Coordinates of C-alpha atoms and ligand atoms in Angstrom, one line a residue:
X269 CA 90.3 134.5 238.6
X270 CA 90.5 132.9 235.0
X271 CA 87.4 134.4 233.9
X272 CA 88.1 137.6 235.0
X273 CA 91.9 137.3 233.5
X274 CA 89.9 136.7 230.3
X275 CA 87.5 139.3 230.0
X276 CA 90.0 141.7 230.9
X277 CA 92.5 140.1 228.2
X278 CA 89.7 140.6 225.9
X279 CA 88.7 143.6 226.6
X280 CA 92.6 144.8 226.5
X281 CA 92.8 143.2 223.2
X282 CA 89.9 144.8 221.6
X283 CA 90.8 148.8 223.5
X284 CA 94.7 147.7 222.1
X285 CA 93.6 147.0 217.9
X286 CA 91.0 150.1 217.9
X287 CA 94.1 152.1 219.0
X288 CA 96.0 150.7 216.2
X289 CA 93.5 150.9 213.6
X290 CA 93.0 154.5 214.7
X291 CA 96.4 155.9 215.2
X292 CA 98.6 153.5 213.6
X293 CA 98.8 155.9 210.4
X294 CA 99.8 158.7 212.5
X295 CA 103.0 160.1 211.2
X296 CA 104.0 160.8 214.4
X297 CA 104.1 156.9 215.4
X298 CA 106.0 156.4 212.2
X299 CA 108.7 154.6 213.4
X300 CA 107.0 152.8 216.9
X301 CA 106.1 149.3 217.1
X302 CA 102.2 150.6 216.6
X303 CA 102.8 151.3 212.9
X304 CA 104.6 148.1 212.8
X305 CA 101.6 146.5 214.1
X306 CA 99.3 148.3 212.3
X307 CA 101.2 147.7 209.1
X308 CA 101.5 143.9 210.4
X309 CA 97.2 143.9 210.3
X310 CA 96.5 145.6 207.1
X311 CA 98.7 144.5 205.2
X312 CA 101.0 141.8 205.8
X313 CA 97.7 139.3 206.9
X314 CA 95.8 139.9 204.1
X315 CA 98.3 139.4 202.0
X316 CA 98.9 136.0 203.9
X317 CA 95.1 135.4 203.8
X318 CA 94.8 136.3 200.0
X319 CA 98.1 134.0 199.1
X320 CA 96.3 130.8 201.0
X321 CA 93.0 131.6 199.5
X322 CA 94.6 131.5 196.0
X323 CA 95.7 128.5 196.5
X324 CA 92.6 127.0 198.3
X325 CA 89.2 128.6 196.6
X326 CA 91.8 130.2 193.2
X327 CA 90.6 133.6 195.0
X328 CA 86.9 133.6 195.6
X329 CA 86.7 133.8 199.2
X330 CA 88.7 136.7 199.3
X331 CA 87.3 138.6 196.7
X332 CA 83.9 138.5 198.4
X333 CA 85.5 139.4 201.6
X334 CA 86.8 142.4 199.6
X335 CA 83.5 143.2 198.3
X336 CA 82.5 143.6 201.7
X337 CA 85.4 145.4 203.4
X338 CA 84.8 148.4 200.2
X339 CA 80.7 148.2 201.6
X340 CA 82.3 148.6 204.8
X341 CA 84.9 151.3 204.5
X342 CA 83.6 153.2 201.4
X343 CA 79.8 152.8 200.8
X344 CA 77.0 154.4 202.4
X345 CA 75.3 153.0 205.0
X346 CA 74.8 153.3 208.5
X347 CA 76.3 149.7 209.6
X348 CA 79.3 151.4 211.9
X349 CA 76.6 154.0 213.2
X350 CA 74.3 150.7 214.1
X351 CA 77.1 149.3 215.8
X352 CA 78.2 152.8 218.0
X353 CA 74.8 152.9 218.9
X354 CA 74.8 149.4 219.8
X355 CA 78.0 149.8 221.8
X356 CA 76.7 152.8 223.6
X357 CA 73.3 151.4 224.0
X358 CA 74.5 147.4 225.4
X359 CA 77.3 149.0 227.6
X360 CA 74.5 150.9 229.5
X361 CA 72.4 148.0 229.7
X362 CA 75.0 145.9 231.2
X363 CA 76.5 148.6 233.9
X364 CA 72.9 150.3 235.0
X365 CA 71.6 147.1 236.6
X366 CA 74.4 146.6 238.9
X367 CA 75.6 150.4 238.9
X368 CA 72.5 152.6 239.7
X369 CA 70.7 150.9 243.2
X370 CA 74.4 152.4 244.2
X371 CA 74.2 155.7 243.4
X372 CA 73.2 158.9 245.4
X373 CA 70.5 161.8 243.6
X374 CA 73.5 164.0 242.3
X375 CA 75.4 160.9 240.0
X376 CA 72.0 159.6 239.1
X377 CA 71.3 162.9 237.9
X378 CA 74.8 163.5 235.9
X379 CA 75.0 160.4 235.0
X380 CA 71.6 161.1 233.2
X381 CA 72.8 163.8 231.2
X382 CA 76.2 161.8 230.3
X383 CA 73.9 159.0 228.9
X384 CA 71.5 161.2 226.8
X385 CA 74.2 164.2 225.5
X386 CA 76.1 161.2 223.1
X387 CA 73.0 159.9 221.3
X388 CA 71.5 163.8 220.6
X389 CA 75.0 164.9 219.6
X390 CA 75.3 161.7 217.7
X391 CA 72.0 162.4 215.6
X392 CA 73.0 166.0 215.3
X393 CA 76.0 164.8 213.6
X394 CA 74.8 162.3 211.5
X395 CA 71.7 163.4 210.2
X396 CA 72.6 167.4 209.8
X397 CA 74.2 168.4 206.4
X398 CA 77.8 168.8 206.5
X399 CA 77.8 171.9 204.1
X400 CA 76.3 170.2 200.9
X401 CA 77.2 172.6 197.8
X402 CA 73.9 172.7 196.1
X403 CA 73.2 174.8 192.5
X404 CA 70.4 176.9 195.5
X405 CA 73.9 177.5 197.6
X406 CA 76.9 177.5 194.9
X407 CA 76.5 181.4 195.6
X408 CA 77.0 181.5 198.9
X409 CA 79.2 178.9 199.8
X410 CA 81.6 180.4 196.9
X411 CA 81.2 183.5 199.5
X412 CA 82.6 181.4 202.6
X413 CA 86.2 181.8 202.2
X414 CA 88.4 183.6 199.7
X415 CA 91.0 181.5 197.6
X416 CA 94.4 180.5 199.6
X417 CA 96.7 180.1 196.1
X418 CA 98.4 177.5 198.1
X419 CA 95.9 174.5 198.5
X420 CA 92.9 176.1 196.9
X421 CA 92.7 178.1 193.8
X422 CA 90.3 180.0 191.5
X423 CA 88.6 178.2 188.9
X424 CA 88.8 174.0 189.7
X425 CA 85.7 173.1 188.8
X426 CA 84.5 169.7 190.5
X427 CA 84.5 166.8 187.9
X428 CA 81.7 164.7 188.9
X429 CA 79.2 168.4 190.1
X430 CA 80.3 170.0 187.1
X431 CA 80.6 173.0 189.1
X432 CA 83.3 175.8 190.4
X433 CA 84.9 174.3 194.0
X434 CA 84.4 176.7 196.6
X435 CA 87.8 177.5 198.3
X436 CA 88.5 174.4 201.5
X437 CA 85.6 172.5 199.8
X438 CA 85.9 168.8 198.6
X439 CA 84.3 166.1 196.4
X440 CA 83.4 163.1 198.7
X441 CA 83.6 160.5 196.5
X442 CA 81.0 158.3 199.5
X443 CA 78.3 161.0 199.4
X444 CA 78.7 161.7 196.3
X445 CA 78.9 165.7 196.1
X446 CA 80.9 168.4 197.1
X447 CA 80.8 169.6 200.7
X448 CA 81.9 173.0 202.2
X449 CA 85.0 172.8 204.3
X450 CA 85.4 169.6 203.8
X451 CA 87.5 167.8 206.8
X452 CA 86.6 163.9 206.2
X453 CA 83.5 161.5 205.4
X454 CA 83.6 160.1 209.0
X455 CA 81.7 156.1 209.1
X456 CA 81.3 156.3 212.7
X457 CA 78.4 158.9 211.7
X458 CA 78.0 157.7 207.8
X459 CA 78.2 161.4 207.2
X460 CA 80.7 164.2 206.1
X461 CA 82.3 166.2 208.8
X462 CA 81.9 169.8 206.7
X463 CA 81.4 173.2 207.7
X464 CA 78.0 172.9 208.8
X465 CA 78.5 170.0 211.4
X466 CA 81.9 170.0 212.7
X467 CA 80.8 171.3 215.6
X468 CA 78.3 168.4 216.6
X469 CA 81.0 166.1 215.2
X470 CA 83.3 168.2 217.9
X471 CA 80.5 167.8 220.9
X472 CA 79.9 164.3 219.6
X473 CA 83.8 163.5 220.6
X474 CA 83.7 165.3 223.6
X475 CA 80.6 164.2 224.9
X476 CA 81.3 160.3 224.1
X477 CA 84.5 161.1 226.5
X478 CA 83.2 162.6 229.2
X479 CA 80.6 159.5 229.2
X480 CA 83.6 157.1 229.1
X481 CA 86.1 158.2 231.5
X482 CA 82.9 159.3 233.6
X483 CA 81.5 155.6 233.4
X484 CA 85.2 154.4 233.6
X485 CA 86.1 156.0 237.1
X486 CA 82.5 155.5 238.6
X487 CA 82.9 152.2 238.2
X488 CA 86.0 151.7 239.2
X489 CA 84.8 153.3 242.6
X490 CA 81.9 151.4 243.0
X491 CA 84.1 148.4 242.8
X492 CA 86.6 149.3 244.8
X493 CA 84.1 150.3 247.5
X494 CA 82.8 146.8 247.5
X495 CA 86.1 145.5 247.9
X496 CA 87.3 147.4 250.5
X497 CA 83.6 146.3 252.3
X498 CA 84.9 142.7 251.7
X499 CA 88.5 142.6 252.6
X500 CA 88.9 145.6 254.3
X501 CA 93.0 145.1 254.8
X502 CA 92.7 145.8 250.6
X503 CA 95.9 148.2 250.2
X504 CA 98.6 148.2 248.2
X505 CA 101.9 149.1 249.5
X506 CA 104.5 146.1 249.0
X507 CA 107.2 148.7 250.1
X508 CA 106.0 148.7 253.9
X509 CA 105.5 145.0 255.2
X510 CA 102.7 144.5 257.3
X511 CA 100.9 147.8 255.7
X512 CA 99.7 146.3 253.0
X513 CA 99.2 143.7 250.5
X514 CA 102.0 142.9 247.9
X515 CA 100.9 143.4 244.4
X516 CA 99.4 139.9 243.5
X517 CA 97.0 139.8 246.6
X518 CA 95.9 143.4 245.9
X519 CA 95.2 141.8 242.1
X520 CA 93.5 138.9 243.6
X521 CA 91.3 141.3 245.3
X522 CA 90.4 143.7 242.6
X523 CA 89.4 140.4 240.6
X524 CA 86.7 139.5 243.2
X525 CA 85.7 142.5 242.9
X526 CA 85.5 142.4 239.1
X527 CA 84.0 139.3 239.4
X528 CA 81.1 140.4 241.7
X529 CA 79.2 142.1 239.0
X530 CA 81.1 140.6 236.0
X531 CA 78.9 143.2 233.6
X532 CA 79.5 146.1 235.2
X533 CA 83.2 145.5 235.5
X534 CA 83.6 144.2 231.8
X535 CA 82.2 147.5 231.0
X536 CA 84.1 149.6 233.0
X537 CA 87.1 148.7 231.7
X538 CA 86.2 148.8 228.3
X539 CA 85.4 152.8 229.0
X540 CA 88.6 153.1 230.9
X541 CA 90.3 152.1 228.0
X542 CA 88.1 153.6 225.0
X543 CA 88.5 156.8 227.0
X544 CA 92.0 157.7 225.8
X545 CA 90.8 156.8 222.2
X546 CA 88.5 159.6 222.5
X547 CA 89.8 162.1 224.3
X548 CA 92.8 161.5 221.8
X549 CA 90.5 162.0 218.9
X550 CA 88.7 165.3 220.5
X551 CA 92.7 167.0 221.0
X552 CA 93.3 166.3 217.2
X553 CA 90.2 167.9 216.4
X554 CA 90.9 170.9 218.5
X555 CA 94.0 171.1 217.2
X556 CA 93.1 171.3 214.0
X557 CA 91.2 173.6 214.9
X558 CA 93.5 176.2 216.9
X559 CA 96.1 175.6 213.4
X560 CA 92.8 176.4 211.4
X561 CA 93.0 173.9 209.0
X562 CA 91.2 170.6 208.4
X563 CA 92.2 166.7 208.1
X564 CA 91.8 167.1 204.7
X565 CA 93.8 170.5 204.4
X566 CA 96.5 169.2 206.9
X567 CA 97.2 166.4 204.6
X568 CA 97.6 168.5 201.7
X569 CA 100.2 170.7 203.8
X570 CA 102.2 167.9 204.1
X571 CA 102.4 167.1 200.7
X572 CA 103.8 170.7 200.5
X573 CA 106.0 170.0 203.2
X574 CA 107.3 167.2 201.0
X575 CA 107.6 170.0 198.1
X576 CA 109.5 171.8 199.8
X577 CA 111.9 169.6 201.2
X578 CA 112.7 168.1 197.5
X579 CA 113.1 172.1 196.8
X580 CA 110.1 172.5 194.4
X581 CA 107.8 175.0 195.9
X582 CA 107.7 178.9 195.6
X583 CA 106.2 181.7 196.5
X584 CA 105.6 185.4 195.6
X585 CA 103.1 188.2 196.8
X586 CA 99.9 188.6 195.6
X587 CA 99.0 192.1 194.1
X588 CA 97.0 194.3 196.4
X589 CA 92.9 193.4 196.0
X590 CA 92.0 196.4 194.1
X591 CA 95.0 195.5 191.4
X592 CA 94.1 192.1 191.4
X593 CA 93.0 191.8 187.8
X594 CA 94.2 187.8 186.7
X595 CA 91.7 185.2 188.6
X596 CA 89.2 187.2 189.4
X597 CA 86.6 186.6 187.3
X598 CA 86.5 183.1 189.2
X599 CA 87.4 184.5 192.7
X600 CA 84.7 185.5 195.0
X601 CA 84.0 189.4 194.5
X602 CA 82.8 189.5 198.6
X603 CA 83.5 186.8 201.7
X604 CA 82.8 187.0 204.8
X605 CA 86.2 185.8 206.1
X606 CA 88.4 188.9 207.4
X607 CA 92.1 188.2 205.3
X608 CA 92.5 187.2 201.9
X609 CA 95.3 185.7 200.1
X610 CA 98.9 187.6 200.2
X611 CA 100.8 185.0 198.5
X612 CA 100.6 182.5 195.9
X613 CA 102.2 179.2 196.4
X614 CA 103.3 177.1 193.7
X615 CA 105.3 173.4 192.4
X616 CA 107.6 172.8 189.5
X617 CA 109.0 169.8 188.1
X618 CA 112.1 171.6 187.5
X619 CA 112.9 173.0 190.9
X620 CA 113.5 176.3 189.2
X621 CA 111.0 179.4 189.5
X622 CA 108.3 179.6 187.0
X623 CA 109.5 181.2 183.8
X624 CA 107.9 182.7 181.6
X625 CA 108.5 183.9 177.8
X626 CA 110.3 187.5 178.0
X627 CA 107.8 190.0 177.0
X628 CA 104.6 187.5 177.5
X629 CA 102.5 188.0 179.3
X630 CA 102.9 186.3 183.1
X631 CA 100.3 183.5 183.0
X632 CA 100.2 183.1 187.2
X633 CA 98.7 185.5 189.8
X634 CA 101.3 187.8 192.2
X635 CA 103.7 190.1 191.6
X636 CA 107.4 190.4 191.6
X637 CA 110.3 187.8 192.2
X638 CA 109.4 184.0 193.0
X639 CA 111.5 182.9 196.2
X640 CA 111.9 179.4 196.9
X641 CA 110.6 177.8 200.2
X642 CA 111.7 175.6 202.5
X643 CA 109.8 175.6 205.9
X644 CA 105.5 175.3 205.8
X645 CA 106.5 178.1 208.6
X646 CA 107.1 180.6 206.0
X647 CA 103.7 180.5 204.3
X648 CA 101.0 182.0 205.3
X649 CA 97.9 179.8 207.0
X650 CA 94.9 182.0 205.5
X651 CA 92.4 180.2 207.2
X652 CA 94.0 180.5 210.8
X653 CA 92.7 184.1 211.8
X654 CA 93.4 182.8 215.6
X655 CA 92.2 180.0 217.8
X656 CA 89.4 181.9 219.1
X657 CA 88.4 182.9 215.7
X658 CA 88.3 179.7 214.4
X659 CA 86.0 178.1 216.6
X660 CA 83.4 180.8 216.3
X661 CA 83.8 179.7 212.4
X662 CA 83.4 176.5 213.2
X663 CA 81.0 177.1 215.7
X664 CA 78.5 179.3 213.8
X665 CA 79.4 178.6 210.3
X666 CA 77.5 181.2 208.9
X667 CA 79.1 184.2 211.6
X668 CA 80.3 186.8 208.9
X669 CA 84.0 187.9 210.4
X670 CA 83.6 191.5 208.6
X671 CA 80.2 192.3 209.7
X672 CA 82.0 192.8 213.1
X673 CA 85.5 194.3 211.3
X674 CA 83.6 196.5 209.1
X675 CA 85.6 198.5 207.9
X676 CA 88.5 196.5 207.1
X677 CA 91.3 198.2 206.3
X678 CA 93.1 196.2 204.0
X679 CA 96.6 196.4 206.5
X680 CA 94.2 195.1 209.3
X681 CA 92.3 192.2 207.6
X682 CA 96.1 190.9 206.5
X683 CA 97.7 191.0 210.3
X684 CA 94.9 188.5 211.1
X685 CA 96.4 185.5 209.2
X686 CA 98.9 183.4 211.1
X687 CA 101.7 181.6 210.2
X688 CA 101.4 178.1 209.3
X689 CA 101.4 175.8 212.1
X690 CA 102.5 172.6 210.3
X691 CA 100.7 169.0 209.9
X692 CA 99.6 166.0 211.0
X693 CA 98.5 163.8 208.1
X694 CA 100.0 161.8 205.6
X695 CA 97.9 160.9 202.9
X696 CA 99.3 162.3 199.3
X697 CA 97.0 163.9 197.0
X698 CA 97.4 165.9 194.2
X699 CA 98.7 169.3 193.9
X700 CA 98.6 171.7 191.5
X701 CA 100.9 171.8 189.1
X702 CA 102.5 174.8 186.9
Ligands
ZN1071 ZN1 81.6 167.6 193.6
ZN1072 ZN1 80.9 162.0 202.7

């Protein structure tokens, strides 16, 4: 029993600090002893460990570590895409030996395609281009979505490309260029996750968790199988005497059977484990995609939900397209998306509405009387045009929304745009000012 009590400690441990590292940020965990852990690990230790090395090497050891952790964390390379691979690849090693003399034609044939979907959807993801803006593609991807005036507005030009953003695009400062719907530079794939490979990022989740909690409960059956063949009285049902075992014999039992093929069982719980990880990740992706928004996007909505609890944001209507004269000569003429922007969404330091000088001219885009707001409920989401909507855009990134709409009355292409459904992130970044 003590090695089995260890590799499942250990494997516990390891499912227990990924979940951490992973969700630990999570604004919803805020205030839950997982933040408190995760705050505990990245922060409080190494300050521990950088106080002692000052004192011990005056720093070097440390700052070598450092070195490495910014390779790790924001270079490129593919060392956390070895290691998936790795994971994927060992784990299979390990549980085939023992797991497949076991199996009948129809797993041997499922668990086939569980195997081989993760490693195609993993190249699919890693090696396809996320959406690159190119000077060849400026054009179009400039076409892809209209301006917001909330998170994205006419005319930022990209610092580094020295050229306009497209609307929901961002620099990543890993890859080094500007990628089209930019929702994060994942390292698990040492790629962007952009318009042009969400989807395989998507399948990549999905696929990886089927595999896991597939592997997980196979596993689990094929040991309990050989248990029950071993010590066939193997129930657990304290509550009844004589029915069954009490809880620590039914443990005891469920170790031999661990312990019979020790690989196998090591990996099985690891999946068992992993699988909520996953599955976890693949809901916040599909949620992000039924609010139509992106990690990236989300965060910048809660900085606006920050805004507007301090009572710094406003809003006003935008002028009706055809009288929309300010903006456009940076603003897509055509897009294929099937709404464009009705307000304009803006900060001041003041907390009063933007002013202007009487008789000036009005420097900012809309029309009429700025109102302030308080809820991300009363703006407008102009990239949410409804769940199903959004995954054919994420789906077929180049599906043109008013091919099919054609003609769009102006009336019609507005009632498509739903109301924000709020955030998830956390990360503050900057907005623009007036
Ligand atoms: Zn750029
Ligand atoms: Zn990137």
């Amino acid at each position: 029993m003590g090695a089995v009590a260890t590799i499942a400690l250990v494997v516990l441990g390891i499912a227990f600090m990924i979940f951490v590292a992973f969700f630990g940020r999570l604004p919803a965990l805020r205030r839950t002893p997982i933040a408190w852990l995760h705050r505990f690990i990245w922060v409080h230790v190494p300050a521990g460990v950088l106080a002692l090395d000052q004192r011990v090497s005056s720093g070097r050891v440390t700052s070598s570590c450092a070195r490495f952790g910014t390779y790790i964390m924001y270079d490129k390379h593919p060392l956390v895409l070895i290691f998936y691979f790795l994971l994927l690849s060992v784990g299979e090693i390990l549980y085939l030996p023992t797991a497949w003399p076991q199996l009948g034609a129809v797993h041997r044939a499922a668990g086939t395609v569980a195997m081989a979907l993760p490693y195609v959807f993993l190249y699919l993801a890693a090696f396809s281009d996320p959406g690159t803006v190119t000077s060849e593609n400026h054009g179009a991807e400039m076409s892809r979505y209209p301006y917001d005036f909330a998170l994205f507005h006419p005319g930022a030009v990209c610092a580094t490309c020295r050229r306009l953003k497209p609307a929901r695009s961002k620099h990543c400062s890993v890859c080094r260029r500007c990628v089209a719907r930019a929702d994060h530079h994942c390292i698990f794939i040492n790629n962007c996750v952009g318009a042009r490979n969400t989807h395989w990022f998507v399948l990549l989740l999905a696929s990886t968790g089927a595999l896991t909690l597939y592997g997980g409960v196979l596993g689990l059956s094929l040991m309990a199988a050989k248990t029950t063949a071993r010590y066939p009285a193997w129930r657990l049902a304290p509550w009844r005497s004589g029915a069954g075992m009490d809880f620590a014999d039914w443990l005891v039992c469920w170790g031999w059977g661990l312990q019979d093929g020790v690989a196998m069982g090591a990996v099985t719980l690891l999946a068992l484990l992993t699988s909520p990880l996953v599955w976890g990740l693949l809901g916040y992706h599909v949620w992000l995609v039924y609010c139509g928004t992106t990690t990236n996007e989300s965060m910048k909505w809660s900085d606006w939900q920050a805004e507007m609890d301090e009572g710094f944001a406003f809003k006003r209507a935008m002028a009706p397209a055809g009288q929309r004269a300010k903006d456009l000569r940076v603003e897509p003429a055509w897009t294929r998306w099937p709404a464009e922007a009705e307000q304009i969404l803006v900060r001041t330091e003041s907390g009063q509405p933007p002013r202007h000088p009487a008789g000036g001219q009005d420097p900012l885009p809309g029309v009429g009387e700025w109102e302030p707001v308080w809820r991300l409920k009363d703006v407008e989401n102009l990239y949410d045009i409804g769940f199903w909507d959004n995954m054919v855009d994420v789906f077929f990134p180049n599906f043109s929304f008013r091919d099919i709409h054609e003609p769009v009355a102006e009336d019609n292409a507005r009632r498509r745009v739903r109301k924000n459904k709020g955030t998830m992130g956390d990360e503050p970044e900057p907005l623009r000012n007036y």
